[in-house]
Coordinates of C-alpha atoms in Angstrom, one line a residue:
Chain A
G1 CA 41.1 9.0 -29.6
E2 CA 38.8 11.4 -31.8
N3 CA 38.8 14.9 -30.6
V4 CA 35.3 17.0 -31.4
E5 CA 36.1 20.6 -31.2
Q6 CA 32.5 22.7 -31.7
H7 CA 32.1 26.6 -32.2
P8 CA 30.2 28.7 -31.4
S9 CA 29.4 27.7 -28.4
T10 CA 26.1 30.3 -28.5
L11 CA 24.4 31.7 -31.8
S12 CA 21.0 34.1 -31.5
V13 CA 19.5 34.8 -34.6
Q14 CA 16.7 36.7 -36.1
E15 CA 13.9 34.5 -37.7
G16 CA 14.3 33.6 -41.4
D17 CA 18.2 34.3 -41.3
S18 CA 20.4 31.2 -41.9
A19 CA 22.9 29.5 -39.1
V20 CA 25.9 28.0 -39.6
I21 CA 27.4 26.0 -36.7
K22 CA 31.1 24.5 -37.2
C23 CA 33.2 21.5 -36.0
T24 CA 36.8 20.1 -36.6
Y25 CA 37.8 16.8 -35.4
S26 CA 40.9 14.7 -35.3
D27 CA 41.2 11.5 -36.3
S28 CA 41.2 11.4 -40.0
A29 CA 40.1 7.6 -40.0
S30 CA 36.4 9.1 -38.8
N31 CA 33.9 8.5 -41.6
Y32 CA 30.9 9.2 -39.8
F33 CA 29.5 12.6 -38.4
P34 CA 25.5 13.2 -37.3
W35 CA 23.8 16.0 -35.9
Y36 CA 21.5 16.0 -33.0
K37 CA 19.3 18.6 -31.6
Q38 CA 18.4 18.7 -28.0
E39 CA 15.6 20.7 -25.7
L40 CA 15.8 21.7 -22.9
G41 CA 15.2 19.1 -20.7
K42 CA 14.9 16.0 -23.4
R43 CA 17.3 13.8 -25.4
P44 CA 19.1 14.5 -28.3
Q45 CA 17.5 13.5 -31.5
L46 CA 19.4 12.9 -34.8
I47 CA 18.8 15.2 -37.1
I48 CA 21.1 14.6 -40.1
D49 CA 24.3 12.7 -40.9
I50 CA 26.8 12.5 -43.6
R51 CA 29.2 9.6 -44.3
S52 CA 32.4 10.7 -45.8
N53 CA 32.1 9.4 -49.0
V54 CA 30.1 12.7 -49.7
G55 CA 30.6 16.3 -49.6
E56 CA 26.8 17.3 -48.6
K57 CA 24.0 16.4 -47.7
K58 CA 20.9 18.3 -47.2
D59 CA 17.2 17.5 -46.1
Q60 CA 14.8 20.9 -46.6
R61 CA 15.8 23.7 -44.7
I62 CA 19.1 21.9 -42.8
A63 CA 22.5 20.7 -45.1
V64 CA 25.2 19.7 -43.8
T65 CA 28.5 20.0 -45.2
L66 CA 32.3 18.0 -44.9
N67 CA 36.3 18.6 -45.8
K68 CA 37.6 15.6 -45.0
T69 CA 40.8 17.3 -46.1
A70 CA 40.6 20.0 -43.4
K71 CA 38.7 17.6 -41.1
H72 CA 36.2 19.6 -40.7
F73 CA 31.9 19.9 -40.8
S74 CA 29.4 22.0 -40.7
L75 CA 26.1 22.3 -39.8
H76 CA 23.7 24.9 -41.9
I77 CA 20.1 26.1 -41.0
T78 CA 18.2 28.2 -43.7
E79 CA 15.1 30.1 -42.9
T80 CA 15.3 29.7 -39.3
Q81 CA 12.3 28.9 -36.9
P82 CA 11.8 29.8 -33.4
E83 CA 11.3 26.2 -33.1
D84 CA 14.9 25.7 -33.8
S85 CA 15.8 26.8 -30.8
A86 CA 18.1 24.4 -28.9
V87 CA 21.4 22.9 -27.9
Y88 CA 23.0 21.2 -31.5
F89 CA 25.8 19.0 -30.8
C90 CA 28.0 17.3 -33.8
A91 CA 29.6 13.8 -33.7
A92 CA 32.1 12.1 -35.0
L93 CA 32.7 7.9 -34.8
G94 CA 35.4 6.9 -33.6
A95 CA 36.9 3.3 -33.5
N96 CA 33.7 2.2 -31.3
N97 CA 31.5 5.3 -30.5
L98 CA 30.2 8.6 -31.0
F99 CA 32.6 11.6 -30.2
F100 CA 30.2 14.8 -28.9
G101 CA 31.2 18.2 -29.2
T102 CA 30.2 19.9 -26.4
G103 CA 27.3 21.9 -28.0
T104 CA 26.2 25.3 -29.6
R105 CA 22.9 26.9 -28.0
L106 CA 20.7 28.5 -30.8
T107 CA 17.9 30.8 -30.1
V108 CA 16.2 32.1 -33.0
I109 CA 14.4 36.0 -31.9
P110 CA 11.0 35.9 -33.4
Chain B
G1 CA 9.8 -1.0 -28.1
A2 CA 9.4 1.9 -29.4
G3 CA 12.1 3.8 -28.9
V4 CA 15.3 3.6 -25.9
S5 CA 13.2 3.8 -22.6
Q6 CA 15.8 4.5 -19.2
S7 CA 14.4 4.7 -15.3
P8 CA 14.0 5.3 -13.5
R9 CA 14.0 9.7 -15.0
Y10 CA 15.3 10.8 -11.9
K11 CA 17.5 9.7 -8.9
V12 CA 18.7 11.7 -6.0
A13 CA 20.9 10.0 -3.5
K14 CA 22.6 10.6 -0.7
R15 CA 26.6 10.6 -0.7
G16 CA 28.1 7.3 -0.3
Q17 CA 24.8 5.6 -1.5
D18 CA 25.1 2.6 -4.2
V19 CA 22.8 3.5 -7.8
A20 CA 21.3 1.1 -10.3
L21 CA 19.8 3.1 -13.9
R22 CA 18.4 1.0 -16.3
C23 CA 18.2 1.0 -19.9
D24 CA 15.7 -0.6 -22.7
P25 CA 17.4 -0.3 -26.0
I26 CA 14.9 -0.8 -29.1
S27 CA 14.5 -4.7 -29.8
G28 CA 17.3 -5.8 -31.9
H29 CA 19.7 -3.2 -31.5
V30 CA 22.8 -4.8 -31.3
S31 CA 24.9 -1.7 -30.0
L32 CA 24.4 -0.4 -26.8
F33 CA 26.0 3.1 -25.2
W34 CA 26.3 4.6 -21.9
Y35 CA 27.0 8.8 -21.9
Q36 CA 27.6 10.9 -18.8
Q37 CA 26.3 14.5 -19.6
A38 CA 27.3 17.2 -17.6
L39 CA 25.5 20.1 -17.4
G40 CA 26.0 22.6 -20.3
Q41 CA 28.6 20.1 -21.6
G42 CA 28.1 17.6 -24.8
P43 CA 27.3 14.0 -24.4
E44 CA 30.6 11.8 -22.8
F45 CA 31.4 8.5 -23.6
L46 CA 31.1 6.0 -20.6
T47 CA 31.1 2.1 -22.2
Y48 CA 30.1 0.1 -25.3
F49 CA 28.6 -3.4 -25.6
Q50 CA 27.9 -5.4 -28.6
N51 CA 25.2 -7.6 -28.0
E52 CA 26.6 -8.5 -24.3
A53 CA 29.8 -8.3 -24.6
Q54 CA 31.3 -5.1 -23.3
L55 CA 33.5 -3.6 -25.7
D56 CA 35.0 -0.8 -24.7
K57 CA 34.7 0.8 -21.5
S58 CA 37.6 3.6 -21.5
G59 CA 35.2 6.2 -20.8
L60 CA 34.5 4.8 -17.3
P61 CA 35.9 7.5 -14.8
S62 CA 36.4 5.1 -11.8
D63 CA 36.1 1.7 -10.7
R64 CA 32.7 2.6 -8.8
F65 CA 31.6 2.2 -12.2
F66 CA 30.1 -1.0 -13.6
A67 CA 28.0 -1.5 -16.3
E68 CA 26.3 -4.8 -17.5
R69 CA 24.3 -6.5 -20.5
P70 CA 23.8 -10.0 -19.5
E71 CA 21.4 -10.9 -22.5
G72 CA 21.9 -8.7 -25.1
S73 CA 19.1 -6.3 -24.4
V74 CA 18.2 -4.5 -21.2
S75 CA 21.8 -3.0 -19.8
T76 CA 21.9 -2.2 -15.9
L77 CA 25.0 1.2 -15.0
K78 CA 25.7 0.7 -11.7
I79 CA 27.2 3.2 -9.8
Q80 CA 28.6 2.2 -6.1
R81 CA 29.2 4.7 -3.1
T82 CA 28.4 8.1 -4.9
Q83 CA 30.3 11.1 -4.9
Q84 CA 28.7 15.0 -5.6
E85 CA 30.9 14.8 -8.6
D86 CA 28.7 11.9 -10.0
S87 CA 25.8 14.4 -10.4
A88 CA 24.4 14.3 -14.1
V89 CA 22.0 12.9 -16.6
Y90 CA 22.7 9.5 -17.7
L91 CA 22.0 8.8 -21.3
C92 CA 21.7 5.4 -22.7
A93 CA 21.8 5.3 -26.9
S94 CA 21.5 2.0 -29.0
S95 CA 22.2 1.5 -33.0
L96 CA 21.4 -1.2 -35.1
T97 CA 24.5 -2.1 -36.2
G98 CA 27.8 -2.9 -34.4
Q99 CA 29.3 -0.5 -36.2
G100 CA 27.9 2.8 -34.8
N101 CA 27.6 4.0 -38.5
Y102 CA 23.8 4.6 -38.7
G103 CA 22.8 7.1 -36.2
Y104 CA 22.0 6.7 -32.2
T105 CA 18.7 6.8 -30.4
F106 CA 18.8 7.7 -27.2
G107 CA 16.5 7.6 -24.3
S108 CA 15.9 10.2 -22.1
G109 CA 18.2 9.9 -19.5
T110 CA 18.4 9.5 -15.7
R111 CA 19.1 12.6 -14.2
L112 CA 21.5 11.7 -10.9
T113 CA 21.7 14.5 -8.3
V114 CA 23.6 13.4 -5.1
V115 CA 23.7 15.4 -1.9

């Protein structure tokens, strides 16, 4: 099955700086890669996703890049704000379901 | 409904007790997934339904775990003879299509604590 690895596990940035979270996956057949944000005690929420037919997608301050050859994808958050503080999970679609990374705890320091 | 609804939000069970966790997905969503999220970890896949058919249960950790979705809507995850290692948040998610490639909408989860 699919194996997704995510790093770093924790990330602290100053408000206004950029944050980058990286993930790798193992199954070359995977073609859908969403990112979820989970605040403490709350449900994971989809923030952006990318399909394998594109290399980059942007939505305001958030962007995701995908390198299918290298089997890795990354989340980029620019101009970080305190409300961006949360745990972020990457995921890759296997045969039937999403496989999740272990999460990155992002702390934005005001 | 507007979102995925799970109940109860919190459940404390004595070791050996049976529990039943309910998930009410978004109306019309074909796919329903159960995940287990241990503290500080990512969600781990348990099982997947497409309408009423359970197409994948490879993630269920033991035969004490059982899930059903008899009418293709509400689903129940049952855990028999709970053990301490079952303590976790159980997340339900639904997706519009059968392929899950339009993203999941998660419920708020049920936090199960086995004492």
